[in-house]
Amino acid sequence: MTVVPPRTHAPTPGQTVGPFFAFGLGYPAMNQVVFPHSPGSLVLGGTITDGEGAAIPDALVEIWQADADGSIPRARGACRRDGHTFTGFGRAFTSDEGRYEFWTRNPGAEPGKAPFFAVIVYARGLPNKLHTRAYLPENAAALAADPLLASLSGEERATLIATRTPDGGLTFDIRLQGEKETVFLAY
Amino acid sequence: MTTTPPPAAAPESLLAAPDQASQAQISAEIAAAHADAERRVAAGEPLPTTLYDFPPYRSSILRHPTKNPRLVDPETIELLSPAFGQRDVAAIESDLTLQHAGEPLGERMTVEGRLLDSWGRPLRNQLVEIWQANAAGRYIHQRDQHPAPLDPNFTGAGRTVTDDEGRYRFTTIKPGPYPWRNHVNAWRPAHIHFSIFGSSFTQRIITQMYFPGDPLFALDPIYQSIRSQKDRDRLVGVYDHDLTSPEFSMGYRFDIVVDGPDATWFEPEKEH
């Protein structure tokens, strides 16, 4: 194993995204990781709620994912979509009802591993970013073998596994606080 | 940048809460929260640099997680990040003073800096996005109803991609301080929002750059949600006379260091 040398530079601290990010962070087709209705495409969506269960209308969600075959996208163009290149990155703002949506496709993973979307949430009132994962609900053996999921209680685990909808889409709700609070991650 | 923000519930900038605290109360709460954090850190509790649970920032009260984040070994996807390049931005997007027919009002400035990892290595080809209020402290966002003038020649959003030395540079207008309704007579110090990607998704950061010597620092519960002075200092741009252009613009330097687990050490430059 390579020895990691000591760090020489202290990190810049994060801050809240604030209320007025839409005009700075929005760009055309930002939530279309794949072209809508293209073969294999699906809607990944959910609602973001606060400690009282109220929808959060001023949140920002980003996803970053492997392609369906588990490969990591290295193509450029996530910020200027051409409608066909798979860059693996998407960004969505929540609606008045606190709902976010992406057009994307199922991520794959390395053999034996459980596929997931890497997710970051930001919001007005949230002092810094929050990382989490949205796992695909299929492949029980891989989910059972996942080190993170295995370390969680049943209720915590459920917050990280997306629900498959009848049309093949995925629902992944995010609760920032309170009952069924989503498990957030540090690395 | 053409996304129209949806009409939504008013943020704190519009809500006149009848039970608003005074600045003195908020300042006392900030001092108490810092003292509490210091005590807990001294007792060995790992606390984040930016406190999620920071009640002086009122809208955080129902929006911060109550449980500690789960420490996890990053998987491969989390150790890489989206690949950006010049095709993702137009060169003109880094000059916020050229987006309209006329010159925006205010103090023209450039902000330049380097994007580095924890070992001081430059991060190349990474997307840097900024957004800000205009010189009068007004955001173009339709939900900002602060009665200061909009500037028809200033939108306040820009993006760029770092060069081979990890460098970025924006030309813009110095933003004004901005009033909000966290408490009575609440003003945000002048700031520019920064959104940055690292070479690992775990290094992703959204933050705010401030200006040296701002008298509002001590009063602002967002800036003060960072619990230590030395970390707060890292968000203050440095006036650099060598970046100032004669008869044209003031220059500020703002270097950004992205955090990441030890595993990010194993990701040097492989995609280039």
Tab-separated table of C-alpha atoms in Angstrom, chain A residues 44-45 100 106 115-117 133-138 143 157-165 169-173:
chain	number	residue	atom	x	y	z
A	44	LEU	CA	-35.395	9.152	-10.328
A	45	GLY	CA	-37.309	11.486	-8.041
A	100	TYR	CA	-36.720	16.843	-7.391
A	106	ASN	CA	-29.822	2.496	-13.582
A	115	PRO	CA	-25.044	-0.174	-7.391
A	116	PHE	CA	-25.970	3.271	-6.060
A	117	PHE	CA	-26.227	6.908	-7.021
A	133	ARG	CA	-26.291	7.244	-1.378
A	134	ALA	CA	-29.393	6.029	-3.190
A	135	TYR	CA	-29.043	2.268	-3.712
A	136	LEU	CA	-31.017	0.331	-6.286
A	137	PRO	CA	-33.512	-1.952	-4.509
A	138	GLU	CA	-32.723	-5.080	-6.537
A	143	LEU	CA	-27.160	-5.109	-0.732
A	157	ARG	CA	-30.891	1.121	5.944
A	158	ALA	CA	-34.334	1.778	4.496
A	159	THR	CA	-33.500	5.480	4.131
A	160	LEU	CA	-30.749	4.647	1.614
A	161	ILE	CA	-32.585	2.223	-0.648
A	162	ALA	CA	-34.681	3.671	-3.454
A	163	THR	CA	-38.126	2.263	-4.218
A	164	ARG	CA	-38.871	0.928	-7.693
A	165	THR	CA	-42.055	2.362	-9.180
A	169	GLY	CA	-38.629	4.618	-12.130
A	170	LEU	CA	-37.086	5.159	-8.726
A	171	THR	CA	-38.306	7.071	-5.691
A	172	PHE	CA	-35.772	8.336	-3.185
A	173	ASP	CA	-37.099	10.690	-0.520
